[in-house]
Coordinates of C-alpha atoms in Angstrom, one line a residue:
Chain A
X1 CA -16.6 -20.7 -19.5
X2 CA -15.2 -18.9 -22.2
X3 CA -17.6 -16.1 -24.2
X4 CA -17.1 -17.5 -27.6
X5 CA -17.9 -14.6 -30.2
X6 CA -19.8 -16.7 -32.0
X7 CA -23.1 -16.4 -30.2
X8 CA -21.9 -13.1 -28.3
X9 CA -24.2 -10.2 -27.7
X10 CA -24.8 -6.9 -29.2
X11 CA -22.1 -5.8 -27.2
X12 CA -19.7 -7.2 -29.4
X13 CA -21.2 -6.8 -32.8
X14 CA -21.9 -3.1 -32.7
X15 CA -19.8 -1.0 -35.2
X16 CA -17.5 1.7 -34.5
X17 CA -19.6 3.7 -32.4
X18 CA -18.7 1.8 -29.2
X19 CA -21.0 1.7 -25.7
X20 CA -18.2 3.9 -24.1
X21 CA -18.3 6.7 -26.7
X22 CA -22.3 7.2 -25.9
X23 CA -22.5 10.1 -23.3
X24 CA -24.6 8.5 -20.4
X25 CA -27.6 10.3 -18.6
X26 CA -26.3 12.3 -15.8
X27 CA -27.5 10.6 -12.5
X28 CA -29.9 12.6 -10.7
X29 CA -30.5 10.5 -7.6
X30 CA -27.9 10.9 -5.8
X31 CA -27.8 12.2 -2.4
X32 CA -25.8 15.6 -1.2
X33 CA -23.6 13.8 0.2
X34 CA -22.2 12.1 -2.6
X35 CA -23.3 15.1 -5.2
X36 CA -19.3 15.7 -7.1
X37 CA -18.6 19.4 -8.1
X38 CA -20.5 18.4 -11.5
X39 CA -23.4 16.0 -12.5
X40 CA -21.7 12.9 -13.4
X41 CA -23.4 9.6 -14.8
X42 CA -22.9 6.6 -13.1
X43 CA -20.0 5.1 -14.5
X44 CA -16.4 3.7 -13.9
X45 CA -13.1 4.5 -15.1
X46 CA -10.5 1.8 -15.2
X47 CA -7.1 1.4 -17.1
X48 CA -8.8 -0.3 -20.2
X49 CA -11.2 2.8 -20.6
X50 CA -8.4 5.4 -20.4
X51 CA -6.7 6.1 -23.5
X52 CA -4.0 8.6 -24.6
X53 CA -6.3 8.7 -27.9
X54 CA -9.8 10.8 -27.5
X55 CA -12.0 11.3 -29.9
X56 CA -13.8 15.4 -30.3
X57 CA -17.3 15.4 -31.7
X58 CA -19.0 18.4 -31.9
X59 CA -16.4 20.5 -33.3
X60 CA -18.7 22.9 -35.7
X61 CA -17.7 22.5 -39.2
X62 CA -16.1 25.9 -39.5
X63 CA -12.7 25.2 -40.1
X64 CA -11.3 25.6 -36.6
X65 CA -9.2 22.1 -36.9
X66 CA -5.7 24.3 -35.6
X67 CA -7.7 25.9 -32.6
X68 CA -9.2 22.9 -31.8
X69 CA -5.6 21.6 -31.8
X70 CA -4.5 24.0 -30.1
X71 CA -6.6 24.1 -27.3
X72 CA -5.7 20.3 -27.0
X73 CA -2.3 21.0 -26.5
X74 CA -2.7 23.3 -23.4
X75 CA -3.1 20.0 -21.7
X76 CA 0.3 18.1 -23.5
X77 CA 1.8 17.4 -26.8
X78 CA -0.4 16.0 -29.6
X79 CA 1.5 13.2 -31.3
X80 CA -1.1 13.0 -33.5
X81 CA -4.4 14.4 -35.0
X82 CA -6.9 13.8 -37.8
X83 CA -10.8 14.6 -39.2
X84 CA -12.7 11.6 -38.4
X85 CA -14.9 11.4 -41.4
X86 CA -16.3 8.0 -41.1
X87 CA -17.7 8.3 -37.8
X88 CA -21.3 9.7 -37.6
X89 CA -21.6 13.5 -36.8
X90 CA -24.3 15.9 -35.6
X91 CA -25.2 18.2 -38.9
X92 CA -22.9 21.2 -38.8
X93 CA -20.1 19.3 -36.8
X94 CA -17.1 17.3 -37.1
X95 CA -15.3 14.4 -35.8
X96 CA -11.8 14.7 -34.7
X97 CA -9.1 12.0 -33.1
X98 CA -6.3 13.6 -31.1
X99 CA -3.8 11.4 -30.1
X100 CA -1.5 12.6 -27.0
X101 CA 1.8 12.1 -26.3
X102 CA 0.9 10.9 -22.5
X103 CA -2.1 9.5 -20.8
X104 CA -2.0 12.1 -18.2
X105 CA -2.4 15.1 -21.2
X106 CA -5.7 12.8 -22.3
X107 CA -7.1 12.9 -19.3
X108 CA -6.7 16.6 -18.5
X109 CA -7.8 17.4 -21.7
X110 CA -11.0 15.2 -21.2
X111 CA -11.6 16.9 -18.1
X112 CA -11.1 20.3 -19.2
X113 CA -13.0 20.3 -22.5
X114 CA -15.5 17.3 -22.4
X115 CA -19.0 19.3 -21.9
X116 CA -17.5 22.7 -22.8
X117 CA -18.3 24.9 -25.4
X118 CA -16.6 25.7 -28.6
X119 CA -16.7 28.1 -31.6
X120 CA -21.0 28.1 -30.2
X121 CA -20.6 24.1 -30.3
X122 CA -20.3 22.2 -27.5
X123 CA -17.9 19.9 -27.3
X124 CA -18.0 15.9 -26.5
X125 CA -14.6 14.3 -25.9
X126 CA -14.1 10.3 -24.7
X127 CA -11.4 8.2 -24.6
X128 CA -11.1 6.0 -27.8
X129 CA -9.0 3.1 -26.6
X130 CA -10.5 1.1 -29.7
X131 CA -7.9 2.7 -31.3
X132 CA -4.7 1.6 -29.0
X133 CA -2.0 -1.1 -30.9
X134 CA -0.9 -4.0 -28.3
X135 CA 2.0 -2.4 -27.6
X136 CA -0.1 0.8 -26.6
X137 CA -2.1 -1.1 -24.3
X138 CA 1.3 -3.0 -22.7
X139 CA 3.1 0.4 -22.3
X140 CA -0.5 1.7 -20.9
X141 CA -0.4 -1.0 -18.1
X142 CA 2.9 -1.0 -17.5
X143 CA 3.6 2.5 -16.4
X144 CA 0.3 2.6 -14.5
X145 CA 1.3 -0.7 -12.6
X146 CA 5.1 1.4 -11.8
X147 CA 2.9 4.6 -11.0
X148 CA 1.2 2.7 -8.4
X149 CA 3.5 1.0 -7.4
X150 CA 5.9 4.4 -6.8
X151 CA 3.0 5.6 -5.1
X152 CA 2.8 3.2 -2.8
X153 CA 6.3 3.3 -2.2
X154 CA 5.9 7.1 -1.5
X155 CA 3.7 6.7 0.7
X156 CA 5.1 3.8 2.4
X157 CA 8.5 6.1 3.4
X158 CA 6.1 9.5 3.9
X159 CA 4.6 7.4 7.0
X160 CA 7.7 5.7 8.3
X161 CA 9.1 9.8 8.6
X162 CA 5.8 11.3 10.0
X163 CA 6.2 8.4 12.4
X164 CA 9.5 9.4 13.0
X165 CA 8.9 12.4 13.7
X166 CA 5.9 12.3 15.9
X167 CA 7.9 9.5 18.3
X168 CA 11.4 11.1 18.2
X169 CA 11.3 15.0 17.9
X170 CA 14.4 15.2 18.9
X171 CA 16.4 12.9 16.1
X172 CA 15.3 14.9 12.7
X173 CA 18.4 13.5 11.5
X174 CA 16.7 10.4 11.5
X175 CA 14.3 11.1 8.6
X176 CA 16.8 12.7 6.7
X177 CA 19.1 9.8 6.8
X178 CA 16.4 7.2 5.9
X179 CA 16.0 9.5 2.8
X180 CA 19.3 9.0 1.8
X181 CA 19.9 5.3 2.5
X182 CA 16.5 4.5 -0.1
X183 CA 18.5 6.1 -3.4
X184 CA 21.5 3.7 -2.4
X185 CA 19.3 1.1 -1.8
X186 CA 18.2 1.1 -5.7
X187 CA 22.0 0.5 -6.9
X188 CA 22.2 -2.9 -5.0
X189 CA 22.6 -5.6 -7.7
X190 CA 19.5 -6.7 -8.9
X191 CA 21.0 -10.4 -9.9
X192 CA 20.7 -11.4 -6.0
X193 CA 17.7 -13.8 -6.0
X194 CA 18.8 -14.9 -2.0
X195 CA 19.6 -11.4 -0.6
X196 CA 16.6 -10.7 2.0
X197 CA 18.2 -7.4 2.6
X198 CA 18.0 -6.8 -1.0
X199 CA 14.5 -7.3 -1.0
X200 CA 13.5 -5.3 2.2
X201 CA 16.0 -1.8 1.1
X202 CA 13.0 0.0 -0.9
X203 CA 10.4 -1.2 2.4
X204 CA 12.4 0.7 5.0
X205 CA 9.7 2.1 5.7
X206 CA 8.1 -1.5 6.8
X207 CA 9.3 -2.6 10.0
X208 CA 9.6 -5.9 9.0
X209 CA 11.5 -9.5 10.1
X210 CA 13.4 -11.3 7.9
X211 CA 11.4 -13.9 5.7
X212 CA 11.0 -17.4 6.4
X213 CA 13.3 -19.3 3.7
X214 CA 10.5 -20.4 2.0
X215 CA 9.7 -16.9 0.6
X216 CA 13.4 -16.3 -0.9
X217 CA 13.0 -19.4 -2.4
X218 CA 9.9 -18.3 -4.7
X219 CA 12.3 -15.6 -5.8
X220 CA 14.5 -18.1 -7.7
X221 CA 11.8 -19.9 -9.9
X222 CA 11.6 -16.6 -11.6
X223 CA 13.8 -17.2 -14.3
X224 CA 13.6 -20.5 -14.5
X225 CA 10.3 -21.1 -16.6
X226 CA 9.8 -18.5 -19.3
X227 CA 11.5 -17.7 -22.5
X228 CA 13.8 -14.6 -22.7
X229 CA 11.1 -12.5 -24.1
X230 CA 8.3 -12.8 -21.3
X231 CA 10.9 -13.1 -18.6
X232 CA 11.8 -9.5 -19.0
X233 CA 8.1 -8.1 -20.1
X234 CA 7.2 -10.2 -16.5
X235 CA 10.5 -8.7 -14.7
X236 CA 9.8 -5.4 -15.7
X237 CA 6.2 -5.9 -14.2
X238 CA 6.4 -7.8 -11.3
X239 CA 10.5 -8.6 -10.3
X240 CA 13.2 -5.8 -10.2
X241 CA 15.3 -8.3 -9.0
X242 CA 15.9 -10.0 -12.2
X243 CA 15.8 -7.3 -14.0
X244 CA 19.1 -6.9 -15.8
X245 CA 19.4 -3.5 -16.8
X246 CA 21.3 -1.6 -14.2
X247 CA 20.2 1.6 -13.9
X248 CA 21.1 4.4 -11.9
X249 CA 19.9 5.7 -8.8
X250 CA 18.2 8.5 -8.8
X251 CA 16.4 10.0 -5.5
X252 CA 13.0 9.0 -5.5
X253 CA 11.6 11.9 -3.1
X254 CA 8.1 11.9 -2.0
X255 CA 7.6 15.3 -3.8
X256 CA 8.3 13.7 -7.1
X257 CA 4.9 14.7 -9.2
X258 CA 2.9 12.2 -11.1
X259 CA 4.5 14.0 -14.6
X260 CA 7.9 13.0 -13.4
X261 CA 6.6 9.6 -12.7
X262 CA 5.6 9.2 -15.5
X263 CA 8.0 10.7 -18.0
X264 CA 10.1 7.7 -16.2
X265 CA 12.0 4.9 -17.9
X266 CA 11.5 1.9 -16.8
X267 CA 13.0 2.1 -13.2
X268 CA 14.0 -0.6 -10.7
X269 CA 10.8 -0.8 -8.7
X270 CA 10.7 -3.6 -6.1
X271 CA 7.0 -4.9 -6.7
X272 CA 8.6 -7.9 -6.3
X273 CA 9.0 -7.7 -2.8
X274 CA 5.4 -6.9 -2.2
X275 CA 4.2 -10.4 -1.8
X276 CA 6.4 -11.0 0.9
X277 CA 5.1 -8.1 2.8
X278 CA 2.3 -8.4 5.4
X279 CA 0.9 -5.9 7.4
X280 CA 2.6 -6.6 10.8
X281 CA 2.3 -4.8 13.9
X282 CA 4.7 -1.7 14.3
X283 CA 7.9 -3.0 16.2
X284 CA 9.5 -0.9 18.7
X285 CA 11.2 2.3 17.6
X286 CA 14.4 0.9 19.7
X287 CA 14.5 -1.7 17.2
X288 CA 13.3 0.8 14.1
X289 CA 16.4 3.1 15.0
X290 CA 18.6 0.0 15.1
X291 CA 17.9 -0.9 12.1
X292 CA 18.4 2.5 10.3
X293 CA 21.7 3.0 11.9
X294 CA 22.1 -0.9 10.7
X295 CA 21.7 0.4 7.0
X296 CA 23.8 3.2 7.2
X297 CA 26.3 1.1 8.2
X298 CA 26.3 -0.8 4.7
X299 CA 28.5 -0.8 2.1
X300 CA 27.1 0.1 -0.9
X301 CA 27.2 -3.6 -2.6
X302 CA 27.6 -2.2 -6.4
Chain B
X1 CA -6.3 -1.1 12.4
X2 CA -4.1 1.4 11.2
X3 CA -6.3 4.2 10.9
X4 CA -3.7 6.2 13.2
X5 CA -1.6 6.1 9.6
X6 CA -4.7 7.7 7.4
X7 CA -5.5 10.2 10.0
X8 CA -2.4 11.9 9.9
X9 CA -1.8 11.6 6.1
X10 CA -0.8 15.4 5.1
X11 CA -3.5 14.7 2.2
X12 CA -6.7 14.7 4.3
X13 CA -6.4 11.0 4.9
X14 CA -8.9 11.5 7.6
X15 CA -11.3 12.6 6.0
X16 CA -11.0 10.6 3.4
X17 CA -10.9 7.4 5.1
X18 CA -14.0 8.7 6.7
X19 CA -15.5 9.3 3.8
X20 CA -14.9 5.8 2.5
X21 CA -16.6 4.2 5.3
X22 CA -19.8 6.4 4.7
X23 CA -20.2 5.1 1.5
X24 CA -19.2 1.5 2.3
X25 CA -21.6 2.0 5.6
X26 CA -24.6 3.5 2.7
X27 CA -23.7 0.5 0.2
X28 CA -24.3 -2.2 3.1
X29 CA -27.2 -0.7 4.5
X30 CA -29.5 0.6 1.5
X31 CA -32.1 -1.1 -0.2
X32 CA -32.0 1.0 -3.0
X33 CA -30.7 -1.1 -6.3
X34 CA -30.3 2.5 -7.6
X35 CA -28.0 3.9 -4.6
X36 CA -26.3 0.6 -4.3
X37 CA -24.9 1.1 -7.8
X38 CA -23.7 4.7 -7.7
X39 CA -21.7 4.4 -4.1
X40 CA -20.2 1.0 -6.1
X41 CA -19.5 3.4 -9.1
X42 CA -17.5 5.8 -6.5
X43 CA -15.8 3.2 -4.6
X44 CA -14.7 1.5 -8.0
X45 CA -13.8 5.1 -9.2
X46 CA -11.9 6.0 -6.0
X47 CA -10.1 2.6 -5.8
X48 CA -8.3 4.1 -9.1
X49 CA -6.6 6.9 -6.8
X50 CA -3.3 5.4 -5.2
X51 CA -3.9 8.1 -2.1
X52 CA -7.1 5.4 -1.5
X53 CA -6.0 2.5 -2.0
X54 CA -4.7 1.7 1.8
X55 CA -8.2 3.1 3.0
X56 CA -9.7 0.5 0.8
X57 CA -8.3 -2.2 2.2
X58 CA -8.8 -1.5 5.7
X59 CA -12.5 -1.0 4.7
X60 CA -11.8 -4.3 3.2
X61 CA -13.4 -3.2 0.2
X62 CA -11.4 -6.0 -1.9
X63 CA -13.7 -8.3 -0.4
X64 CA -16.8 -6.1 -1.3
X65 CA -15.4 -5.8 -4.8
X66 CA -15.2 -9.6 -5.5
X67 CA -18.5 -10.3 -3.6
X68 CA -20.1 -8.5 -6.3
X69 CA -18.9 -10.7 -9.1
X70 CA -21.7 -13.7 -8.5
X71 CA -24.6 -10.9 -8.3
X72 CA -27.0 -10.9 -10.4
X73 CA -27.4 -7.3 -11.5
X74 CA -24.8 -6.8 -14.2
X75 CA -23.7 -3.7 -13.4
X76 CA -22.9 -4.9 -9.8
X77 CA -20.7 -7.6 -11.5
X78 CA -19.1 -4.8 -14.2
X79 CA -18.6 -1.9 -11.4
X80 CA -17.4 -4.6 -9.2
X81 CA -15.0 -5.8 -11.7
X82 CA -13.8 -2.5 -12.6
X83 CA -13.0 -1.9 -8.9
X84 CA -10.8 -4.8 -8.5
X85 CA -8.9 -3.9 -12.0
X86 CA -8.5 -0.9 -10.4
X87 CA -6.8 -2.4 -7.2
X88 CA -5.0 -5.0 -8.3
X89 CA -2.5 -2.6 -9.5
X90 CA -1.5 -2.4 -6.2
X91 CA 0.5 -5.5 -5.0
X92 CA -0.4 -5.4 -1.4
X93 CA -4.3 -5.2 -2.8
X94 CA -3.2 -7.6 -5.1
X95 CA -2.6 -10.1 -2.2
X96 CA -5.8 -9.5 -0.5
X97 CA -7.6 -10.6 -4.2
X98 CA -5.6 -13.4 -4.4
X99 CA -5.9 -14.9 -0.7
X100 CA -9.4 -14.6 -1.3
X101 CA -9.6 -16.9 -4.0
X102 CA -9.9 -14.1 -6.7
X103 CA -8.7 -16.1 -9.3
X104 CA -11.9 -18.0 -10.0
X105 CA -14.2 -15.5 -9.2
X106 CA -12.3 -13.2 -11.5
X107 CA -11.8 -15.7 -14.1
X108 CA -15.7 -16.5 -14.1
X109 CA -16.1 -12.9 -15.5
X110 CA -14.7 -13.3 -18.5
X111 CA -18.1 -15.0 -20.0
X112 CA -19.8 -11.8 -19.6
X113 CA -21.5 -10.6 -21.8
X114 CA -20.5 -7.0 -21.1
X115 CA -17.5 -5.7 -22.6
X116 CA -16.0 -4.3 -19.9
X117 CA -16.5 -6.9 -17.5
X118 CA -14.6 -8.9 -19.6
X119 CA -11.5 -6.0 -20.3
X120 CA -11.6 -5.4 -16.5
X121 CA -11.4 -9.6 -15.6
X122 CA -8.2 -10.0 -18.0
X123 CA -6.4 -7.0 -17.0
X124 CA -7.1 -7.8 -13.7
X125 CA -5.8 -11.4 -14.1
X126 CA -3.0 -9.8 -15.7
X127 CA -2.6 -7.7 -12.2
X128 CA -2.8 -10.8 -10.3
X129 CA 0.1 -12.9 -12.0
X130 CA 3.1 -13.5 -9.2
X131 CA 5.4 -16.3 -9.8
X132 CA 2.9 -18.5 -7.2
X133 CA -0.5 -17.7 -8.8
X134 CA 1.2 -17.8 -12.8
X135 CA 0.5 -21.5 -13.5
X136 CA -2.9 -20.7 -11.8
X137 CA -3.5 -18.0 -13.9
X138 CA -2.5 -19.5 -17.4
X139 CA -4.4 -22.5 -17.0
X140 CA -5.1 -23.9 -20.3
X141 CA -8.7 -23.2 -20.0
X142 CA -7.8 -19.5 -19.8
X143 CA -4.9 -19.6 -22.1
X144 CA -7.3 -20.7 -24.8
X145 CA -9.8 -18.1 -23.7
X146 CA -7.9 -15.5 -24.2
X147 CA -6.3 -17.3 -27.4
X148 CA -10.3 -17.0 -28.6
X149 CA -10.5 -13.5 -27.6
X150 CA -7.2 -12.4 -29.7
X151 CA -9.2 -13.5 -32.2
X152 CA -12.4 -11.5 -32.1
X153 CA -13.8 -8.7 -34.3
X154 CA -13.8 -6.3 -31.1
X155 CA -10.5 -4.4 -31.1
X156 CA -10.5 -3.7 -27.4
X157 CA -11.0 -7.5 -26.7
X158 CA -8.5 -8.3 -29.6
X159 CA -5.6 -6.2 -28.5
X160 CA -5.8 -7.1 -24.7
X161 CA -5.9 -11.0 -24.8
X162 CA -2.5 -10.6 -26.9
X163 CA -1.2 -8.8 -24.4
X164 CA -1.8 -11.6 -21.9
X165 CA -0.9 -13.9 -24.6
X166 CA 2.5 -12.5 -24.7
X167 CA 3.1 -10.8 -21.0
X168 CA 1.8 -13.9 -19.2
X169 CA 1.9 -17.2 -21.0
X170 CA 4.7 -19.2 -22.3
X171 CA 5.3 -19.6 -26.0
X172 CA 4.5 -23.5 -25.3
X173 CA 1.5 -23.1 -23.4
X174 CA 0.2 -20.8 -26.3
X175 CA 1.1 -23.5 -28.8
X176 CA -0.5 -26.1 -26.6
X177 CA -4.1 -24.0 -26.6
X178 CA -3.8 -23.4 -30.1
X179 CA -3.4 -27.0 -31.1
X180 CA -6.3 -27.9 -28.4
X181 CA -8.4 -24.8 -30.4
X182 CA -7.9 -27.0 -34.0
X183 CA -8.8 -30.5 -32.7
X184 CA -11.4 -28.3 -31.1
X185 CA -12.4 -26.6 -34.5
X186 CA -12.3 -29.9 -36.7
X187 CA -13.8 -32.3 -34.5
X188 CA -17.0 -29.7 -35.0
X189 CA -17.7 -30.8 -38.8
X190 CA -17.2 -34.5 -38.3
X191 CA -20.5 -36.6 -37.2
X192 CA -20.0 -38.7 -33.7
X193 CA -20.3 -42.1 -34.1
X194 CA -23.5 -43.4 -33.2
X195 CA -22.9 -46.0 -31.0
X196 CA -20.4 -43.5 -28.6

């Protein structure tokens, strides 16, 4: 089942010019409909592929290495930069790796100056994730996983006020009390492995029962099997609930932007509930106003 | 379902769940190997975009995702692949993956022979880890996998097994695939008896 690398294709054996550094054909079959702004080749971009490191070729040899640099940093801070000399370059042209600060400056700066000319040359720029360390490629997935995971949250609450709103034109103090209940929601104690109400404060937005006791129960295996170390790497991933670093609220409004989601620490997220939740049909809004006057009603259980 | 919610989504969730379903509607439909990889491409590439991901679902593209795994055109299996390492960030998608029996079908991909396939199957499986599917997921056929994989000569490969190493499996069940990799490793050199 396993690929072994000892009989392992060409894939594996090729040297530092890597498959995803090759600029692809651009695909030229594809129907209006589907035609993008720009001639793209067929190809997919997942988390592995992204990289805060990208690699410049086709910088002419000219000694431009500070505007090159500089035009790299319209997008975010460079961490780092340097020639790279052992990588194979067009006559006249050089090789640069540019290290960002953020993913987010990588990928804008891919965007932006992949295909684009130069100084006369034109430049190509890919991701180099070859170059990542393991704790690069951890941090990588583990913001992605809490951007996601914000966004979902985001868009969980956006709904639950448009549907507010649309049912109950009348009670705008609804929405605007559900917005404030969520920040208080994120200082409840994160130690509580039985509290359902715990788990449901960040899914407000879900008009949801209670759990069957069987579901809580999952909840307190977490900390039972793994060593100290991978506990917390796991909590941080998957269960805010055992997470033991307090932190405090702060308002997570939908008009956050994906910088500010990022530049985050690692936040309580509740991804833990999310394998209690179901999509269930929408209860009553008798019963969704209930409950929100329910939850104002809390203490706050610091 | 709850299209009502993606219609009145302040980010043209209309039209973008329309959209979707054109290009699901073109995958199903054409017979074109060619156009059958591109509209996978886009839906893998979409399925990165959080705004997308509940449109997804509905158009239970999971399942279209993991169907593609057992094809034989390898970039089915690689766009495919890519697709669901793109989803499984999200833990409701994350569900939908695992109630369909992801696991295996996921954990198939990593003897691919492309490299992405494989990066996409153990990030994915990475995704996938709840405190129900972990003892699934860190079988010791895949702990010792991925224990092969740390050691390979590609970095990508390299660097990404030790993250599951570390993130998902226990410091014993590393040690136990470890040991199983020696007896593996020195049983090669020695002659079976004949008579076994």
């Amino acid at each position: 089942m396993a690929a072994s690398s000892g009989n392992s294709s060409s894939c594996w054996d090729s040297p530092e010019v890597y498959k995803h550094h090759e600029q692809r054909k651009v695909c030229i079959s594809r129907p209006k409909y589907r035609e993008g702004r720009n001639d793209r080749a067929v190809k997919v971009y997942t988390i592995n592929l992204e990289s805060r490191y990208l690699m410049v070729q086709g910088v002419p040899a000219i000694g431009v290495m500070p505007e090159l640099i500089q035009r790299c940093a319209l997008y975010g801070a460079v961490e780092e930069y340097r020639p790279l000399d052992e990588y194979p370059a067009e006559e006249f042209t050089e090789v640069y790796l540019v290290k960002f600060q953020k993913l987010t400056s990588a990928r804008a700066a891919k965007r932006h100056m992949d295909e684009k000319s130069f100084y006369g040359g034109l430049l190509h720029v890919c991701y180099v994730p070859e170059y990542e360390s393991v704790e690069d490629i951890r941090f990588k997935l583990q913001d992605r996983r809490r951007y996601i995971t914000r966004a979902a949250q985001n868009r969980v609450r956006e709904k639950e006020q448009k549907e507010a709103e649309k049912e109950e034109p009348t009670t705008s103090r609804t929405a605007t009390t559900s917005e404030k209940i969520i920040p208080r929601h994120d200082q409840r104690p994160n130690n509580d492995n039985t509290g359902e109400n715990t788990k449901f404060s960040h899914y407000s937005g879900f008009q949801l029962l209670p759990l069957p006791p069987q579901e809580s129960h999952y909840y307190g295996h977490q900390n039972q099997h793994w060593t100290g170390q991978t506990e917390d790497k796991m909590g941080t991933l998957h269960n805010a609930i055992i997470d033991t670093r307090q932190q405090p609220a702060h308002g997570l409004s939908s008009s956050q932007t994906s910088s500010d989601r990022e530049r985050d620490t690692e936040r309580r997220l509740t991804p833990k509930q999310a394998p209690a939740v179901r999509f269930v049909p929408r209860t009553t809004n008798l019963e969704n106003r209930k409950r929100k006057i329910q939850e104002a009603a809390k203490p706050n259980t610091d | 379902m709850r299209r009502s919610d993606s219609r009145s989504d302040s980010t043209g969730g209309a039209e973008r769940f329309e959209y979707l379903q054109t290009l699901v509607t073109e995958f199903q439909d054409t017979d074109s190997g060619e156009a059958k990889e591109q509209v996978l491409a886009n839906l893998a590439n979409f399925a990165y975009d959080p705004k997308n991901m509940e449109s997804l679902r509905e158009l239970q593209v999971t399942d279209l995702f993991l169907d593609m795994l057992t094809e034989e055109n390898q970039n089915l299996v690689e766009f495919g692949m890519g697709g669901l390492c793109n989803l499984s960030m999200e833990p409701q998608c994350r569900d939908l993956i695992l109630q369909s029996s992801g696991i295996s079908l996921v954990t198939d991909c990593l003897s691919s022979q492309r490299e992405e396939t494989v990066l996409s199957a153990i990030t994915t499986l990475m995704n996938l880890t709840t405190p129900q599917s972990r003892s699934d997921i860190t079988a010791p056929a895949i702990v010792q996998c991925m224990l092969r994989f740390s050691l390979s000569e590609n970095p990508r490969l390299r660097s990404l097994a030790a993250v599951f190493l570390q993130d998902c499996c226990s410091r014993e069940q590393v040690a136990r695939a470890e040991l199983q990799m020696q007896g593996q490793q020195t049983a090669v050199g020695i002659p079976l008896p004949k008579d076994s």
